[in-house]
Tab-separated table of C-alpha atoms in Angstrom:
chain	number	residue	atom	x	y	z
A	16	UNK	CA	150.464	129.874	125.473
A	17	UNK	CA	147.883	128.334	127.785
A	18	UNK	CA	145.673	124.974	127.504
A	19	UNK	CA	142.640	124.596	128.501
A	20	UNK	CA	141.619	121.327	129.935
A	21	UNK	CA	138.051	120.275	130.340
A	22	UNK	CA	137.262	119.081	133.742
A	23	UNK	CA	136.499	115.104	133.520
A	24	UNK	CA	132.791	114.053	134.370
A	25	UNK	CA	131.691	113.592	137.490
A	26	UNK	CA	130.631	110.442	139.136
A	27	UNK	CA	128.252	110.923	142.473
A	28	UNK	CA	127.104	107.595	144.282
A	29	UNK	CA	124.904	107.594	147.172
A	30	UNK	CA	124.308	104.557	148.907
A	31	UNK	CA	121.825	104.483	151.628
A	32	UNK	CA	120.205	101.925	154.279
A	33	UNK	CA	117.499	101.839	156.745
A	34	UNK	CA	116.365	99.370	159.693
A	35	UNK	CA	114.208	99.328	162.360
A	36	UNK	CA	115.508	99.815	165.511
A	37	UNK	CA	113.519	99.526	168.352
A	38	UNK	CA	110.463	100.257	166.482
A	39	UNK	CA	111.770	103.331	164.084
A	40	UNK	CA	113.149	103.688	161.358
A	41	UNK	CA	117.204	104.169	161.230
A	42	UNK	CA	119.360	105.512	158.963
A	43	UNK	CA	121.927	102.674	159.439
A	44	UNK	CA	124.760	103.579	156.550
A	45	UNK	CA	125.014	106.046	153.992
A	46	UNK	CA	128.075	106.166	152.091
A	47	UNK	CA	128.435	109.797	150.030
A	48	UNK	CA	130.580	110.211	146.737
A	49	UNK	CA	130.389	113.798	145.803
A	50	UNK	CA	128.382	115.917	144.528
A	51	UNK	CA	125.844	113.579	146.210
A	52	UNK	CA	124.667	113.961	149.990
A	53	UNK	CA	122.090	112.821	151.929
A	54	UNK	CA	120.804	114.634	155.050
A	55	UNK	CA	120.659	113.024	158.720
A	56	UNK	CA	116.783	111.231	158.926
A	57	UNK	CA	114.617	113.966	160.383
A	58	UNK	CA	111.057	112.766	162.045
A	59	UNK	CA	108.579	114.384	161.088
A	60	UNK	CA	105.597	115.563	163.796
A	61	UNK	CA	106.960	113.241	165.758
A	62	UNK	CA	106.364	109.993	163.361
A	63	UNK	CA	108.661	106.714	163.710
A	64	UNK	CA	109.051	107.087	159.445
A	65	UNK	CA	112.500	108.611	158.527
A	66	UNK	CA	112.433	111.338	156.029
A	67	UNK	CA	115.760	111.986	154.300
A	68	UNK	CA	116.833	114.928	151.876
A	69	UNK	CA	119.002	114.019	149.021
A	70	UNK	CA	121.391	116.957	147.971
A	71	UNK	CA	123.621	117.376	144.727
A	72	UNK	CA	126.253	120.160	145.403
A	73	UNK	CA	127.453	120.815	141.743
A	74	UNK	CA	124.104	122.339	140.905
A	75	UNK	CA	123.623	119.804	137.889
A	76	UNK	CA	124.548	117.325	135.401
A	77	UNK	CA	127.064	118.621	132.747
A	78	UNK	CA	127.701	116.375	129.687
A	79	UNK	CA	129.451	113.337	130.765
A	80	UNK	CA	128.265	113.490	134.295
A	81	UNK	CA	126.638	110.442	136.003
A	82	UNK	CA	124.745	110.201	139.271
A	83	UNK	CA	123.811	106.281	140.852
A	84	UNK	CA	121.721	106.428	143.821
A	85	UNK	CA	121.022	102.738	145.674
A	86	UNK	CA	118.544	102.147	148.618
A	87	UNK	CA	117.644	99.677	150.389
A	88	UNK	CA	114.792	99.465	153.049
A	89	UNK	CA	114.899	95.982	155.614
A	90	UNK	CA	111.618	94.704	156.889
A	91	UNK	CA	109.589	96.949	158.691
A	92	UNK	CA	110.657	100.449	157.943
A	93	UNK	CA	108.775	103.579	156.344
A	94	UNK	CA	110.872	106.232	154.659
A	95	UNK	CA	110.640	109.200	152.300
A	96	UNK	CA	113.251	110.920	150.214
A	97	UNK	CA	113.152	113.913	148.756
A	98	UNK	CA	115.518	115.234	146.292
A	99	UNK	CA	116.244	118.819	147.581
A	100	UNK	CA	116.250	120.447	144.242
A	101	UNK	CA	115.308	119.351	140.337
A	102	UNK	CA	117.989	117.299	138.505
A	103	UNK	CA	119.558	120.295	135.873
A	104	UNK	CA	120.587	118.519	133.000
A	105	UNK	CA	123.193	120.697	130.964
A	106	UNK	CA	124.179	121.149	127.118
A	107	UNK	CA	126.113	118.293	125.891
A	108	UNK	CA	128.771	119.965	124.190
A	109	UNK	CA	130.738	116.783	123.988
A	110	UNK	CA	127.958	114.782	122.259
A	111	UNK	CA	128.147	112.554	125.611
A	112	UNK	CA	124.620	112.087	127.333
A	113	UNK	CA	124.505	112.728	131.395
A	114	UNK	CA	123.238	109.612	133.118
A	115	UNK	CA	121.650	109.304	136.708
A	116	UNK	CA	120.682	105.445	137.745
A	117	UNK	CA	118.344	104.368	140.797
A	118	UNK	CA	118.155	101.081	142.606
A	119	UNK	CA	115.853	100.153	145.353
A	120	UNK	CA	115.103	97.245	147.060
A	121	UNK	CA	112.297	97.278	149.906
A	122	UNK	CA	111.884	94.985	152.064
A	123	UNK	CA	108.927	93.140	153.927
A	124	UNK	CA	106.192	95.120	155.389
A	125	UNK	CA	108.201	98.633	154.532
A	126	UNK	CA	106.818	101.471	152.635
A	127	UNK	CA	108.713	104.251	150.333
A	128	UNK	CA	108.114	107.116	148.873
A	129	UNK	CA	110.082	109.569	146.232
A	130	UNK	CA	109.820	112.819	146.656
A	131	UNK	CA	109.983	114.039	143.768
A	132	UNK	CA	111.575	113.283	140.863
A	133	UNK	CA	112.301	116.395	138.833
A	134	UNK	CA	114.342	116.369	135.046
A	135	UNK	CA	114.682	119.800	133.538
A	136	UNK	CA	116.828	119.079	130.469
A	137	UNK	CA	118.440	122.462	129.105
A	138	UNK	CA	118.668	123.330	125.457
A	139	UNK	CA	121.338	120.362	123.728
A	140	UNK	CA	121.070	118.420	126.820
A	141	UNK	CA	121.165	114.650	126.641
A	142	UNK	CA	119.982	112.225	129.735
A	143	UNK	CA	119.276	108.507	130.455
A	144	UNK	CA	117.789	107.892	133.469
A	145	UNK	CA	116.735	104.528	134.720
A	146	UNK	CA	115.377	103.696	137.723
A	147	UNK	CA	115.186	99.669	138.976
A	148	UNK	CA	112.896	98.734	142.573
A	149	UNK	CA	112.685	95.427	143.816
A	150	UNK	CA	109.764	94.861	146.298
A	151	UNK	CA	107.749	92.331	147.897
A	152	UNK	CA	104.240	91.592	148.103
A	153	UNK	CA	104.261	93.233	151.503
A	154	UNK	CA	105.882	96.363	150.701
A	155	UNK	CA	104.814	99.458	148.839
A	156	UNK	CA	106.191	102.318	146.667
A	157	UNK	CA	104.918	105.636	146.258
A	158	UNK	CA	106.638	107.347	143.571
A	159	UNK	CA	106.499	110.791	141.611
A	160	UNK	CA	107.846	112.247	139.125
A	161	UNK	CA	108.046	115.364	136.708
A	162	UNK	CA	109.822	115.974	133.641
A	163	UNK	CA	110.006	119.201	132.619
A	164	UNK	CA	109.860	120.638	128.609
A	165	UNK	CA	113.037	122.881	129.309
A	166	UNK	CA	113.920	126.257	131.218
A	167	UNK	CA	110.507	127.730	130.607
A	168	UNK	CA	112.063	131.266	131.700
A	169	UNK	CA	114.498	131.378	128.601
A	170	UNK	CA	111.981	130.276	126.838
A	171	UNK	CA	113.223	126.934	125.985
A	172	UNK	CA	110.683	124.346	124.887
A	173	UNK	CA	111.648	120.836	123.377
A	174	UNK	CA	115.199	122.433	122.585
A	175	UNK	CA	116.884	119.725	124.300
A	176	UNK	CA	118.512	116.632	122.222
A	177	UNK	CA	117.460	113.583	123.997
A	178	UNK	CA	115.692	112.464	126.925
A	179	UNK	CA	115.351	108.952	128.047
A	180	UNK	CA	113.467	107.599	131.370
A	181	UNK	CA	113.133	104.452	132.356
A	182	UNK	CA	110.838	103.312	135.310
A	183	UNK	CA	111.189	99.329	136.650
A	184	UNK	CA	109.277	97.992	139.592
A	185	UNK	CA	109.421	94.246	140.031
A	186	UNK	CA	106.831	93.102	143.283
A	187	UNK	CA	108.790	89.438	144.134
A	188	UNK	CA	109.598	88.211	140.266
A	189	UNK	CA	106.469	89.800	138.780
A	190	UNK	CA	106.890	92.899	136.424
A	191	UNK	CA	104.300	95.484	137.379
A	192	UNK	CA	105.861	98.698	136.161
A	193	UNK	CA	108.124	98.740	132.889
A	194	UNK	CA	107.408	102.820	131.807
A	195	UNK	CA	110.169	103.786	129.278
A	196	UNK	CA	109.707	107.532	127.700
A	197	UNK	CA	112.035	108.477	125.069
A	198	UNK	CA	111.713	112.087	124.032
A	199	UNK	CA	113.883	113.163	120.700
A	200	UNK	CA	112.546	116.466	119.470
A	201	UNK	CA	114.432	116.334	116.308
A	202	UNK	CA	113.510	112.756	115.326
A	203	UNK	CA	109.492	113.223	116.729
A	204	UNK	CA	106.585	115.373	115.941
A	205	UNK	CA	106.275	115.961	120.204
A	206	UNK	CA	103.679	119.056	120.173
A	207	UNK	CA	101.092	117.095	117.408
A	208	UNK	CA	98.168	116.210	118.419
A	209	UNK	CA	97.431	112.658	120.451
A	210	UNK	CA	101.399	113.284	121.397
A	211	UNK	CA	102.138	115.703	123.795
A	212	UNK	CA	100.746	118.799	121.729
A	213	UNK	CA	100.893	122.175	123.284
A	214	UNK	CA	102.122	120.697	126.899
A	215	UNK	CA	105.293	121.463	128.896
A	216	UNK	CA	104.832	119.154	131.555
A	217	UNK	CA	105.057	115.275	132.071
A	218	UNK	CA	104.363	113.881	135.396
A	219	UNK	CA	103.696	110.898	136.511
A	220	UNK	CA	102.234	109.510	139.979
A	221	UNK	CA	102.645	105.640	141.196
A	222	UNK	CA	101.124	103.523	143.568
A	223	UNK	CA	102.471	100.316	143.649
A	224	UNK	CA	100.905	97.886	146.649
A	225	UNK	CA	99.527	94.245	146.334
A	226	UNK	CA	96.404	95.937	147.694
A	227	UNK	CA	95.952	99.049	145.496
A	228	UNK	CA	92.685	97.496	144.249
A	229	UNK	CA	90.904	98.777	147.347
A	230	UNK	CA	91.633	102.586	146.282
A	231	UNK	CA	88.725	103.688	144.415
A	232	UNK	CA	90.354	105.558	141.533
A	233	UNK	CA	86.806	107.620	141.311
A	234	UNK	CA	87.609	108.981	144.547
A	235	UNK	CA	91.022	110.223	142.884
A	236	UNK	CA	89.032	112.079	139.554
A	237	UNK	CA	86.893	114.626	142.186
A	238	UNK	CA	90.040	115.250	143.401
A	239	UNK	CA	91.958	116.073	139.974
A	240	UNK	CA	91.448	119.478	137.949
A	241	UNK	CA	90.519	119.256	133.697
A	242	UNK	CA	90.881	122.580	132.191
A	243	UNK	CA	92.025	123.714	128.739
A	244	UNK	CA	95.921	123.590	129.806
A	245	UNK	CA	95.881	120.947	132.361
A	246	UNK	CA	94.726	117.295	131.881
A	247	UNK	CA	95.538	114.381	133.868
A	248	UNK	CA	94.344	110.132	133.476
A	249	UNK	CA	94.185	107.835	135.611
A	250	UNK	CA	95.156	103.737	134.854
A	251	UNK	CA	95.078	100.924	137.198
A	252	UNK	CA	97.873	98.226	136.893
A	253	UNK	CA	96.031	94.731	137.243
A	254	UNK	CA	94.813	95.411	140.923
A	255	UNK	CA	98.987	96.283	141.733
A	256	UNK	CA	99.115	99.998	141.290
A	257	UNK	CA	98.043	103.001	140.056
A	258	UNK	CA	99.364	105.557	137.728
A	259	UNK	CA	97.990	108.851	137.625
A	260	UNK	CA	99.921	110.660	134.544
A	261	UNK	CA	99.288	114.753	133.486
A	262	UNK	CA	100.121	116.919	130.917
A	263	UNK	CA	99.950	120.632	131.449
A	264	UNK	CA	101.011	124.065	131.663
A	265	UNK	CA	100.553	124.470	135.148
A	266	UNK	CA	103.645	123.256	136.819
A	267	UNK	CA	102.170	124.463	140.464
A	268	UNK	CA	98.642	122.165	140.200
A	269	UNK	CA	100.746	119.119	139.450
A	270	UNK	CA	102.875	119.960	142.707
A	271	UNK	CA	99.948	120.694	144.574
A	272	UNK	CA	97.699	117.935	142.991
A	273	UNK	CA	100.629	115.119	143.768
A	274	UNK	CA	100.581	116.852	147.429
A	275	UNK	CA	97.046	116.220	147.762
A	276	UNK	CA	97.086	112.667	146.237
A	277	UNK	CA	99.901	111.455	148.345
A	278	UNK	CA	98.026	112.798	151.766
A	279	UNK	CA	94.520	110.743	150.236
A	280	UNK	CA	96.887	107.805	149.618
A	281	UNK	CA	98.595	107.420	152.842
A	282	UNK	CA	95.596	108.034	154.726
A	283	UNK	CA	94.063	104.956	153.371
């Protein structure tokens, strides 16, 4: 006779810190629990900001699993992340949800941006995220994120059991961004109308900056698409931020619309 042992959850921590040095951004310590990784900082074009891939070697989150990522940005640095591939949330066979946890702190005069989040929870999945950044009134955050109905290939739509996200962003001890979405497709009526009806997209784009009131959001509508399958809003947050949120069908004019966005943002 032989037994067959499940493999105990996983527990990845990345923990990751920049300063300038002598005017450009450092990667200064980075300590890496697998399956987490984060790349060497690359400079783009030639640019002082540090751009850093974050990698997950197990391929996803299986039931159990957790991921905690912490960053932290001293005064006067620019950085970008990007998470190499989308977070693959798998079934939760055990009944235990997969977690994944990010904290941020940036500090004076430094700028971030997350590149993208992505959540693609497969059929019986169950995931928490929450994310947690601490900024001042000199810093800013540009942050995106896209959560996705299932594995659109298989067909899956909504066959997932839970999915929680939960977005804080705290500028000094102000609350600017408290975004919690809670998606049970059992317990809800998700594809009714005024909810998210026939949509298999969520995604979400923020600006937070103590001087996002000087963005004209009309410049951001000429540059945003309405059709049929693809509609997007946009909502200021009391001259701190903005949040430009879609629903759609078209997973590739989200990318490209966030793309375009981000570039009008940062050119500002």
């Amino acid at each position: 006779m032989s037994a067959v042992t499940k493999a105990a959850p996983s527990h990845g921590k990345l923990d990751i810190k920049f300063r300038n040095v002598r005017g450009k951004t450092s990667l200064v310590d980075c300590y890496q629990q697998p399956p987490l990784k984060a790349s060497r900082a690359l400079y783009i074009e030639g640019t002082r900001k540090a751009t850093v891939y974050l990698m997950e070697s197990s391929g996803g989150l299986v039931a159990g699993d957790r991921n905690d990522f912490t960053v932290e940005l001293e005064e006067n640095t620019e950085v970008v992340l990007k998470p190499q591939s989308a977070t693959k949330v798998y079934p939760a066979f055990n009944n235990q949800p997969s977690e994944q946890t990010i904290t941020i702190h940036i500090g004076e005069n430094s700028h971030l941006e997350w590149n993208r989040d992505e959540i693609i929870p497969f059929e019986r999945a169950k995931f928490n995220g929450k994310s947690r950044v601490q900024m001042t009134n000199s810093s800013s955050l540009l942050w995106n994120e896209i959560i996705y109905s299932g594995r659109e290939k298989r067909g899956e739509k909504f066959a997932f059991q839970e999915c929680n996200t939960h977005l804080e962003v705290w500028m000094e001890a102000e609350c600017v961004v408290y975004d919690s979405l809670k998606l049970h497709p059992k317990e809800q009526e998700l594809q009714q109308l005024s909810v998210l009806e026939d949509f298999n997209y969520i995604g979400n784009l923020w600006f937070i900056c103590s001087e996002a009131s000087k963005v004209d959001s009309t410049e951001f509508q000429k540059l945003l698409v309405q059709t049929e399958n693809h509609k997007s809003g946009i909502s200021t947050l009391d001259g701190k931020g903005i949040l430009v949120r879609w629903l759609s069908n078209n997973l590739p004019l989200i990318k490209r619309e966030m793309e375009t966005l981000d570039m009008h943002l940062l050119t500002k």
